[in-house]
Coordinates of C-alpha atoms in Angstrom, one line a residue:
Chain A
M1 CA 37.1 160.2 26.7
Q2 CA 37.3 160.8 22.9
T3 CA 40.0 159.4 20.8
E4 CA 41.1 163.1 19.8
D5 CA 41.4 164.0 23.5
L6 CA 43.9 160.7 24.4
R7 CA 46.0 162.0 21.7
D8 CA 46.7 165.2 23.8
V9 CA 47.6 163.2 27.0
R10 CA 51.1 163.8 27.6
T11 CA 53.2 160.9 28.6
E12 CA 56.6 161.1 29.9
E13 CA 59.4 158.6 31.0
F14 CA 59.9 157.8 34.5
E15 CA 62.2 156.1 37.2
L16 CA 61.3 153.1 39.4
N17 CA 63.1 151.8 42.0
M18 CA 63.2 147.9 42.6
G19 CA 64.4 146.3 45.4
P20 CA 66.9 146.5 47.4
Q21 CA 64.1 144.5 49.6
H22 CA 62.2 142.6 46.9
P23 CA 61.2 138.6 47.3
S24 CA 62.5 137.8 43.8
T25 CA 66.1 139.1 43.8
H26 CA 67.6 136.3 46.2
G27 CA 69.1 138.5 48.7
V28 CA 69.2 142.6 48.2
L29 CA 70.1 143.7 44.5
R30 CA 68.5 147.2 44.0
M31 CA 67.6 148.1 40.1
I32 CA 66.9 151.4 39.0
L33 CA 64.4 151.2 36.1
K34 CA 63.8 153.9 33.5
M35 CA 60.5 153.0 32.2
D36 CA 58.1 153.9 29.4
G37 CA 54.8 152.8 30.7
E38 CA 55.3 149.0 31.0
K39 CA 58.5 148.8 28.9
V40 CA 61.7 149.3 30.4
L41 CA 63.9 151.5 28.8
H42 CA 67.3 151.2 31.0
C43 CA 68.2 149.3 34.0
D44 CA 71.0 150.2 36.5
P45 CA 71.6 147.7 39.0
I46 CA 73.1 148.5 42.3
I47 CA 75.1 146.3 44.6
G48 CA 76.7 146.1 47.7
Y49 CA 74.2 145.8 50.3
L50 CA 75.4 142.5 51.4
H51 CA 79.0 143.5 51.5
R52 CA 80.7 141.7 54.6
S53 CA 84.2 142.4 53.8
I54 CA 85.1 138.6 53.6
E55 CA 88.3 139.8 51.6
K56 CA 89.5 141.9 54.3
M57 CA 88.5 139.1 56.8
A58 CA 91.1 136.7 55.1
E59 CA 93.9 139.0 55.9
S60 CA 93.2 138.8 59.8
R61 CA 92.7 135.1 59.6
T62 CA 95.0 131.9 59.5
Y63 CA 94.7 129.9 56.4
T64 CA 92.5 127.1 58.4
Q65 CA 90.5 129.7 60.3
F66 CA 89.2 131.4 57.0
I67 CA 87.5 128.3 55.6
P68 CA 84.3 128.9 57.6
V69 CA 84.0 132.6 56.1
T70 CA 84.2 131.2 52.6
D71 CA 80.9 129.4 53.2
R72 CA 79.3 132.7 53.6
L73 CA 80.3 133.6 50.1
D74 CA 77.5 131.5 48.7
Y75 CA 75.3 129.9 50.9
C76 CA 74.0 128.1 48.3
T77 CA 77.1 126.2 47.5
S78 CA 79.5 126.4 50.2
M79 CA 81.1 123.2 49.3
T80 CA 82.5 124.8 46.0
S81 CA 83.3 127.9 47.6
N82 CA 85.2 126.0 50.4
Y83 CA 86.9 123.9 47.8
V84 CA 88.2 127.0 45.6
Y85 CA 90.0 128.4 48.5
V86 CA 91.4 125.5 49.7
M87 CA 92.7 124.5 46.0
A88 CA 94.2 127.8 46.0
V89 CA 96.1 127.1 49.6
E90 CA 97.0 123.7 48.6
A91 CA 98.4 125.1 45.3
L92 CA 100.6 127.7 47.1
G93 CA 101.8 125.0 49.8
D94 CA 102.5 122.0 47.3
I95 CA 100.1 120.0 49.2
S96 CA 98.3 117.4 47.8
P97 CA 95.4 115.8 49.4
P98 CA 95.1 111.7 49.3
P99 CA 93.2 110.3 46.6
R100 CA 90.2 109.3 48.6
A101 CA 89.6 113.0 49.6
E102 CA 89.7 114.3 46.3
Y103 CA 86.9 111.8 45.2
I104 CA 85.1 112.8 48.4
R105 CA 85.6 116.6 47.2
V106 CA 84.2 115.9 44.2
I107 CA 81.2 113.9 45.4
M108 CA 80.4 117.0 47.7
S109 CA 80.7 119.4 44.7
E110 CA 78.4 117.3 42.4
L111 CA 75.7 117.0 45.3
N112 CA 75.9 120.6 45.8
R113 CA 75.5 121.1 42.3
I114 CA 72.2 119.1 42.4
A115 CA 71.0 120.8 45.6
S116 CA 71.9 124.2 44.3
H117 CA 70.2 123.6 40.6
L118 CA 67.2 122.3 42.6
L119 CA 67.0 125.7 44.5
W120 CA 67.4 127.6 41.3
Y121 CA 64.6 125.4 39.5
G122 CA 62.2 126.0 42.4
T123 CA 62.6 129.8 42.8
F124 CA 63.1 130.3 38.8
C125 CA 59.4 128.9 38.7
L126 CA 58.1 130.8 41.5
E127 CA 59.5 133.9 39.9
I128 CA 57.5 133.3 36.8
G129 CA 54.6 132.4 38.5
A130 CA 54.7 128.7 38.9
T131 CA 54.1 127.2 42.4
T132 CA 54.3 123.6 42.1
P133 CA 57.6 123.0 41.1
F134 CA 58.9 124.8 44.2
L135 CA 57.5 122.1 46.4
Y136 CA 58.7 119.3 44.3
A137 CA 62.5 120.7 44.1
F138 CA 62.5 121.6 47.9
R139 CA 61.0 117.9 48.7
D140 CA 64.2 116.8 46.9
R141 CA 66.8 119.1 47.8
E142 CA 65.9 118.4 51.6
K143 CA 67.2 114.5 50.6
V144 CA 70.4 116.1 49.6
L145 CA 70.9 118.3 52.5
D146 CA 70.5 115.1 54.5
L147 CA 73.2 113.3 52.8
F148 CA 75.3 116.5 53.8
E149 CA 74.1 116.5 57.6
M150 CA 75.4 113.0 57.5
T151 CA 78.4 113.8 56.3
C152 CA 79.5 117.0 58.2
G153 CA 76.8 117.8 60.9
A154 CA 75.6 120.8 59.0
R155 CA 73.0 121.4 56.1
L156 CA 74.0 124.7 54.7
L157 CA 77.1 126.4 55.6
Y158 CA 79.2 122.9 55.7
N159 CA 82.9 124.0 56.7
Y160 CA 83.9 120.8 55.4
L161 CA 86.9 120.8 53.5
R162 CA 90.5 121.0 54.7
V163 CA 93.7 122.1 53.5
G164 CA 95.0 118.6 52.6
G165 CA 91.8 116.8 52.8
V166 CA 88.2 116.7 54.2
S167 CA 87.7 117.5 58.0
R168 CA 86.1 113.7 58.4
D169 CA 85.6 110.4 56.3
L170 CA 82.2 109.7 54.9
P171 CA 80.2 108.0 57.3
P172 CA 80.0 103.9 56.7
N173 CA 76.5 103.9 55.0
F174 CA 77.1 107.1 52.9
L175 CA 77.8 105.8 49.4
K176 CA 74.9 103.1 49.7
E177 CA 72.4 106.3 51.1
M178 CA 73.7 108.4 47.9
I179 CA 72.9 105.8 45.4
D180 CA 69.4 105.0 47.2
F181 CA 69.0 108.9 46.5
L182 CA 69.9 109.0 42.9
D183 CA 67.8 105.7 42.2
Y184 CA 65.1 107.8 43.9
W185 CA 65.7 111.0 42.3
E186 CA 66.7 110.2 38.5
P187 CA 63.4 109.1 37.4
I188 CA 62.0 112.6 38.8
I189 CA 64.0 114.6 36.8
P190 CA 61.4 114.3 33.8
E191 CA 58.5 115.0 36.5
Y192 CA 60.3 118.6 36.8
E193 CA 60.4 118.8 33.2
D194 CA 57.0 117.8 32.5
L195 CA 55.7 120.9 34.6
L196 CA 57.5 123.3 32.4
D197 CA 58.0 121.5 29.1
Q198 CA 54.4 120.7 28.5
N199 CA 53.2 124.5 29.5
P200 CA 52.6 126.9 26.6
I201 CA 52.6 129.7 29.0
F202 CA 56.0 128.8 30.3
Y203 CA 57.3 128.6 26.7
N204 CA 55.8 132.1 26.0
R205 CA 57.8 133.3 28.8
A206 CA 61.1 131.9 28.2
Q207 CA 61.5 131.5 24.6
Q208 CA 63.4 134.2 22.7
V209 CA 63.8 136.2 26.1
G210 CA 66.7 137.6 27.4
V211 CA 68.8 136.4 24.5
L212 CA 72.4 136.4 24.9
T213 CA 74.7 135.8 21.9
P214 CA 78.5 134.5 22.5
A215 CA 80.0 137.2 21.4
H216 CA 78.1 139.4 23.9
A217 CA 78.8 136.5 26.6
N218 CA 82.5 136.9 25.9
R219 CA 82.6 140.6 26.3
F220 CA 81.1 140.1 29.7
A221 CA 83.1 137.1 30.9
V222 CA 79.8 135.1 31.6
S223 CA 80.7 131.7 32.6
G224 CA 78.8 128.4 34.0
P225 CA 75.5 127.2 32.8
S226 CA 74.7 130.6 31.3
L227 CA 77.3 130.6 28.9
R228 CA 76.7 127.1 27.8
A229 CA 73.2 128.1 27.3
S230 CA 74.5 130.1 24.4
G231 CA 76.3 127.3 22.7
V232 CA 79.9 128.0 23.8
S233 CA 81.6 125.0 25.4
Y234 CA 83.2 126.3 28.4
D235 CA 83.3 124.3 31.5
V236 CA 86.1 124.3 33.7
R237 CA 86.0 120.9 34.7
R238 CA 86.8 120.1 31.0
A239 CA 88.8 122.9 29.9
D240 CA 91.2 123.1 33.0
P241 CA 90.4 119.6 34.8
Y242 CA 91.0 119.5 38.4
S243 CA 91.1 116.9 41.1
V244 CA 89.7 113.5 39.4
Y245 CA 87.6 115.0 36.7
K246 CA 89.5 114.0 33.9
D247 CA 89.1 110.4 34.7
L248 CA 85.5 110.9 35.0
K249 CA 83.0 110.6 31.9
F250 CA 80.3 112.9 31.4
E251 CA 79.3 115.3 29.1
V252 CA 78.8 119.3 28.8
P253 CA 75.5 120.1 27.7
L254 CA 75.2 123.1 25.6
G255 CA 72.3 125.6 24.5
K256 CA 71.7 127.0 21.1
N257 CA 69.6 130.2 21.4
G258 CA 71.1 131.7 24.7
D259 CA 67.2 132.4 26.0
V260 CA 66.0 131.8 29.3
F261 CA 64.5 128.6 28.1
D262 CA 67.8 127.3 27.0
R263 CA 69.2 128.1 30.6
Y264 CA 66.7 126.3 32.1
R265 CA 67.2 123.2 29.6
V266 CA 70.9 123.5 30.2
R267 CA 70.5 123.5 34.1
M268 CA 68.4 120.1 33.8
E269 CA 70.6 118.5 31.9
E270 CA 73.5 119.3 34.2
M271 CA 71.7 117.6 37.2
R272 CA 71.6 114.4 35.1
Q273 CA 75.4 114.6 34.5
S274 CA 76.0 115.2 37.9
A275 CA 74.1 112.1 38.8
A276 CA 76.2 110.5 36.2
I277 CA 79.6 111.5 37.7
L278 CA 78.2 110.7 41.4
R279 CA 77.7 107.1 40.2
Q280 CA 81.2 106.9 38.7
C281 CA 82.5 108.1 41.9
A282 CA 80.8 105.7 44.0
E283 CA 82.4 103.0 41.9
L284 CA 85.8 104.5 41.9
I285 CA 86.3 105.9 45.4
P286 CA 89.5 104.2 46.8
S287 CA 89.9 103.6 50.4
G288 CA 92.7 105.0 52.6
K289 CA 93.4 108.4 54.3
F290 CA 90.9 111.3 54.1
I291 CA 93.4 113.9 55.0
D292 CA 97.3 114.1 55.1
L293 CA 98.1 117.3 57.2
H294 CA 97.8 117.5 61.0
N295 CA 99.1 120.8 61.8
W296 CA 96.1 123.3 61.5
R297 CA 98.7 126.6 61.7
F298 CA 100.9 126.6 58.9
T299 CA 102.9 129.2 56.7
L300 CA 103.2 129.2 53.1
P301 CA 106.1 130.3 51.0
A302 CA 105.5 133.9 49.4
G303 CA 104.0 133.7 46.1
E304 CA 100.8 134.2 44.2
V305 CA 98.5 131.6 42.7
Y306 CA 94.7 131.7 40.3
K307 CA 92.8 128.7 41.0
H308 CA 89.3 128.2 39.8
I309 CA 86.6 125.6 39.6
E310 CA 83.2 125.2 38.2
S311 CA 80.6 126.3 40.7
P312 CA 77.1 125.8 39.9
R313 CA 76.9 129.1 39.1
G314 CA 79.7 129.4 36.9
D315 CA 83.7 129.9 36.9
I316 CA 84.7 130.7 40.7
G317 CA 88.3 131.4 41.2
C318 CA 90.4 132.5 44.1
Y319 CA 93.6 134.6 43.8
L320 CA 95.8 134.0 46.9
V321 CA 98.8 136.0 47.6
S322 CA 101.1 134.8 50.6
N323 CA 104.1 136.8 51.8
G324 CA 105.2 133.9 53.7
G325 CA 103.3 134.2 56.9
D326 CA 100.6 132.1 58.2
K327 CA 97.7 134.3 56.9
P328 CA 96.7 135.5 53.3
W329 CA 98.3 138.7 52.5
R330 CA 95.3 138.9 50.1
C331 CA 92.6 136.5 49.0
K332 CA 90.5 137.8 46.1
F333 CA 87.3 136.0 44.7
R334 CA 86.4 136.1 41.1
A335 CA 82.4 135.8 41.5
P336 CA 80.4 134.6 38.7
S337 CA 77.4 136.5 40.0
F338 CA 79.2 139.6 40.0
V339 CA 79.8 139.4 35.8
H340 CA 76.0 138.1 35.4
I341 CA 74.5 141.3 37.4
Q342 CA 76.2 143.5 35.3
L343 CA 74.9 141.7 32.2
F344 CA 71.7 142.9 33.1
R345 CA 72.5 146.7 32.0
E346 CA 72.3 145.4 28.3
L347 CA 69.9 142.5 28.8
I348 CA 67.1 144.4 30.7
K349 CA 66.3 146.5 27.9
D350 CA 63.5 146.9 25.8
V351 CA 61.4 144.1 27.8
L352 CA 58.3 144.3 30.0
I353 CA 58.3 144.2 34.0
P354 CA 57.5 140.5 34.1
D355 CA 60.7 139.8 31.9
I356 CA 62.5 141.4 34.5
M357 CA 62.3 138.8 36.8
A358 CA 62.4 135.9 34.2
I359 CA 65.7 137.1 33.0
A360 CA 67.4 137.7 36.3
A361 CA 66.1 134.4 37.9
S362 CA 67.5 132.6 34.5
F363 CA 71.0 133.6 35.5
D364 CA 70.9 132.1 39.1
I365 CA 72.4 135.1 40.7
V366 CA 73.6 135.1 44.5
L367 CA 74.0 138.3 46.1
P368 CA 76.2 137.3 49.1
E369 CA 78.8 136.0 46.4
T370 CA 78.4 139.3 44.4
D371 CA 79.2 141.6 47.3
R372 CA 81.7 139.5 49.4
Chain B
M1 CA 101.1 129.2 24.8
K2 CA 102.8 129.0 27.8
R3 CA 104.2 132.1 29.7
A4 CA 107.4 132.0 28.0
D5 CA 105.7 132.6 24.8
F6 CA 103.6 135.2 26.1
L7 CA 106.9 137.1 27.6
K8 CA 108.4 136.9 24.2
K9 CA 105.6 138.4 22.4
L10 CA 105.2 141.4 24.7
Q11 CA 108.9 142.0 24.8
E12 CA 108.8 142.4 21.2
R13 CA 106.7 145.7 21.8
W14 CA 107.5 146.8 25.4
P15 CA 111.0 145.5 26.1
E16 CA 110.6 146.3 30.0
S17 CA 108.2 143.4 30.3
I18 CA 109.6 140.5 32.6
Q19 CA 108.6 137.4 34.4
D20 CA 106.6 137.3 37.4
E21 CA 108.8 136.0 40.1
R22 CA 105.8 135.3 42.6
N23 CA 103.7 133.8 40.2
E24 CA 104.4 131.1 38.1
N25 CA 101.6 132.1 35.6
G26 CA 102.3 135.7 35.7
L27 CA 104.1 138.6 33.7
E28 CA 104.9 142.2 34.8
V29 CA 104.2 144.7 32.2
P30 CA 105.1 148.7 32.5
A31 CA 102.3 150.6 33.4
Q32 CA 102.3 152.8 30.3
A33 CA 101.8 149.5 28.3
I34 CA 98.2 149.6 29.6
P35 CA 95.9 149.3 27.8
E36 CA 97.9 148.7 24.6
A37 CA 99.4 145.3 25.8
L38 CA 95.9 144.5 26.8
A39 CA 94.5 145.2 23.3
Y40 CA 97.6 143.4 21.5
L41 CA 96.7 140.3 23.8
R42 CA 93.2 140.3 23.0
D43 CA 93.6 140.9 19.2
D44 CA 96.6 139.0 17.9
P45 CA 95.7 135.9 16.4
E46 CA 98.0 133.9 18.5
T47 CA 96.7 134.9 21.9
R48 CA 93.2 136.0 21.4
M49 CA 92.6 136.6 25.1
N50 CA 89.0 137.3 24.7
Y51 CA 88.0 136.7 28.3
L52 CA 88.8 138.9 31.3
D53 CA 88.5 136.8 34.3
F54 CA 89.0 139.5 36.4
I55 CA 91.1 142.7 37.8
T56 CA 92.2 143.1 41.0
A57 CA 95.0 144.6 43.4
V58 CA 97.4 143.8 46.0
D59 CA 98.6 146.8 48.2
Y60 CA 102.4 146.6 49.2
P61 CA 103.2 149.1 52.0
P62 CA 105.3 151.4 52.2
D63 CA 105.1 152.7 48.4
T64 CA 103.8 150.0 46.0
M65 CA 100.6 148.7 44.6
H66 CA 100.3 146.1 42.3
V67 CA 97.3 145.6 39.8
I68 CA 96.5 142.4 38.4
Y69 CA 94.9 141.5 35.1
S70 CA 93.6 137.8 34.7
L71 CA 93.5 136.7 30.9
Y72 CA 92.0 133.7 29.2
S73 CA 91.3 132.7 25.5
L74 CA 88.1 130.5 25.0
D75 CA 89.6 129.6 21.6
K76 CA 93.1 128.9 22.5
Q77 CA 92.5 127.7 26.4
H78 CA 95.3 129.3 27.8
R79 CA 95.5 132.0 30.5
V80 CA 97.8 134.5 31.9
Q81 CA 98.1 137.0 34.6
L82 CA 99.3 140.7 34.2
K83 CA 100.7 142.4 36.8
V84 CA 101.4 146.2 36.9
K85 CA 103.4 148.2 39.6
L86 CA 102.1 151.3 40.5
D87 CA 103.1 154.3 43.0
R88 CA 100.8 153.4 46.1
F89 CA 100.4 157.4 46.8
H90 CA 99.3 158.0 43.1
P91 CA 97.7 155.0 41.6
T92 CA 96.4 155.8 38.2
L93 CA 96.1 153.3 35.4
A94 CA 94.3 153.6 32.0
T95 CA 91.0 151.8 31.6
A96 CA 90.3 148.7 29.7
S97 CA 86.6 149.1 29.6
H98 CA 86.6 149.5 25.8
L99 CA 88.0 146.1 25.7
W100 CA 86.0 144.2 27.9
T101 CA 82.7 145.5 29.1
N102 CA 83.1 143.4 32.5
A103 CA 86.2 145.5 33.2
E104 CA 84.0 148.2 34.0
W105 CA 82.7 147.0 37.3
N106 CA 86.1 145.2 38.1
E107 CA 87.7 148.8 37.9
R108 CA 85.0 150.1 39.9
E109 CA 85.7 147.8 42.7
V110 CA 89.5 148.0 42.4
Y111 CA 89.0 151.9 42.6
D112 CA 86.2 151.3 45.6
L113 CA 88.6 149.1 47.6
F114 CA 92.0 150.4 46.8
G115 CA 91.7 153.8 45.4
V116 CA 93.4 153.1 42.0
V117 CA 92.0 155.8 39.7
F118 CA 91.3 154.7 36.4
P119 CA 90.9 157.8 34.0
G120 CA 88.5 157.4 31.0
L121 CA 85.8 155.1 33.3
S122 CA 82.8 156.0 32.0
D123 CA 81.0 155.5 35.5
P124 CA 83.6 156.0 38.3
R125 CA 81.3 155.8 41.3
R126 CA 82.0 153.3 44.3
I127 CA 80.4 150.0 43.9
L128 CA 80.6 147.8 47.1
M129 CA 80.9 150.5 49.7
P130 CA 78.0 153.4 50.1
E131 CA 79.0 156.3 48.1
D132 CA 79.7 158.4 50.9
W133 CA 82.2 156.1 52.7
E134 CA 85.8 157.3 53.1
G135 CA 88.8 155.7 52.7
H136 CA 89.8 152.5 50.5
P137 CA 89.1 149.4 52.9
L138 CA 91.3 146.9 51.3
R139 CA 94.5 149.0 51.7
K140 CA 96.7 147.9 54.4
D141 CA 96.7 151.2 56.6
Y142 CA 93.1 151.6 56.4
L143 CA 91.5 151.6 59.9
H144 CA 87.7 151.0 60.1
P145 CA 85.9 154.3 61.6
N146 CA 84.6 152.3 64.3
L147 CA 88.0 150.9 65.6
A148 CA 89.7 154.0 65.2
S149 CA 87.6 155.9 67.6
K150 CA 88.1 153.2 70.3
P151 CA 90.0 154.1 73.4
D152 CA 92.9 151.9 73.9

């Protein structure tokens, strides 16, 4: 065709439906994209495909019966979703778990953070087109899951925490196995990084893509590693220390530019910090009881409380309302992914199609938590 | 800032504000004070609540509905929950989506699950339930259609 003819070709914007069944959306996220050729002009995320009415289910179960349901909030970090709910119940009932249980809980949340970040690392790389890191990440995530299996018999949905403690004590050789794992795994983190940091293709895919400024992040209440990658130092473990975190030494890694690359860097550093926390816990953990309460059916005094913790994805919270009965009157979860998906409307704009998944994956969204 | 300081600040402008008896970190403000009270807490140099944790509601039959705003300040590191009491049959509340962008989806969720209407919300669709769903599932008197049609 002659150049003059090409000028006459009529172009127009079109709508493209992405999902809800899409291999890289970690669940069922649907995005309606308005496209100009390969450029995305507008993105409208649609959620709700995984809505299981978890908050309604809370109202018909006793406080203890609801714990296994909280596992299903976020299958990548069941321990932290257990934890935030149990913490809210304990705050309302004025129950304090024995010190050993506090340490076990911190160990479990940090191990879960490692497992979740490894899962994120593997799938993030898959989504930007690198297959090898996925195999590395899953090989090592398996070892963390083995530790969970040792502790509570489950590999994915643990149902391990209880109101007033944990369901069973650590097995006798657990701490040794955990340290063995850390000794094996910590030298491997640089290997993960070499696969990406030395790779110019990855640089081009990740740097200056999906930039999130601090002001922008506040307006949306972004939290967790995604917020810290923009240089805002907000970590619930620091800002509002719960459990034994105030006795532990760790750093809060920060990014600078808030792009996909920084979000990747912050998560890699966080894994190192989690390893440091685990080593301290292995030293400091006291012996003693692992649970105080033996009555599983109890009532809580009427009241309302908001408790939140740092999950691998961000600031997960539980607003619990009791009317004096043995079941929650209302149980609301503040899910970090719910906030992050909302952000796509503004971040996925004037980008190319391959960048959509790089940006979406860099926020580590998990749909079951969003839809509840 | 502690809860009492927040209360003092709010009472200067909205004298009806009181402490929330049920929540030790909560305050109650009149419904007409929304969204001015939220904007005031966000912009005042002493409070600087620049971070909206969440908005949710709690249903209390027969006639009350509570809407709760949880606010946090990244600069000052303090948190407070504001509660508004509404009439359960016509719950209406002004939108706060011009103050924090994430209020938009939170309000859509509260509308979807509780039926609280936020006039001024630019996109008032349902968010978690299908668009053609009837009823608001987290209301206490909601009965799932499958259960409703079941014989005794």
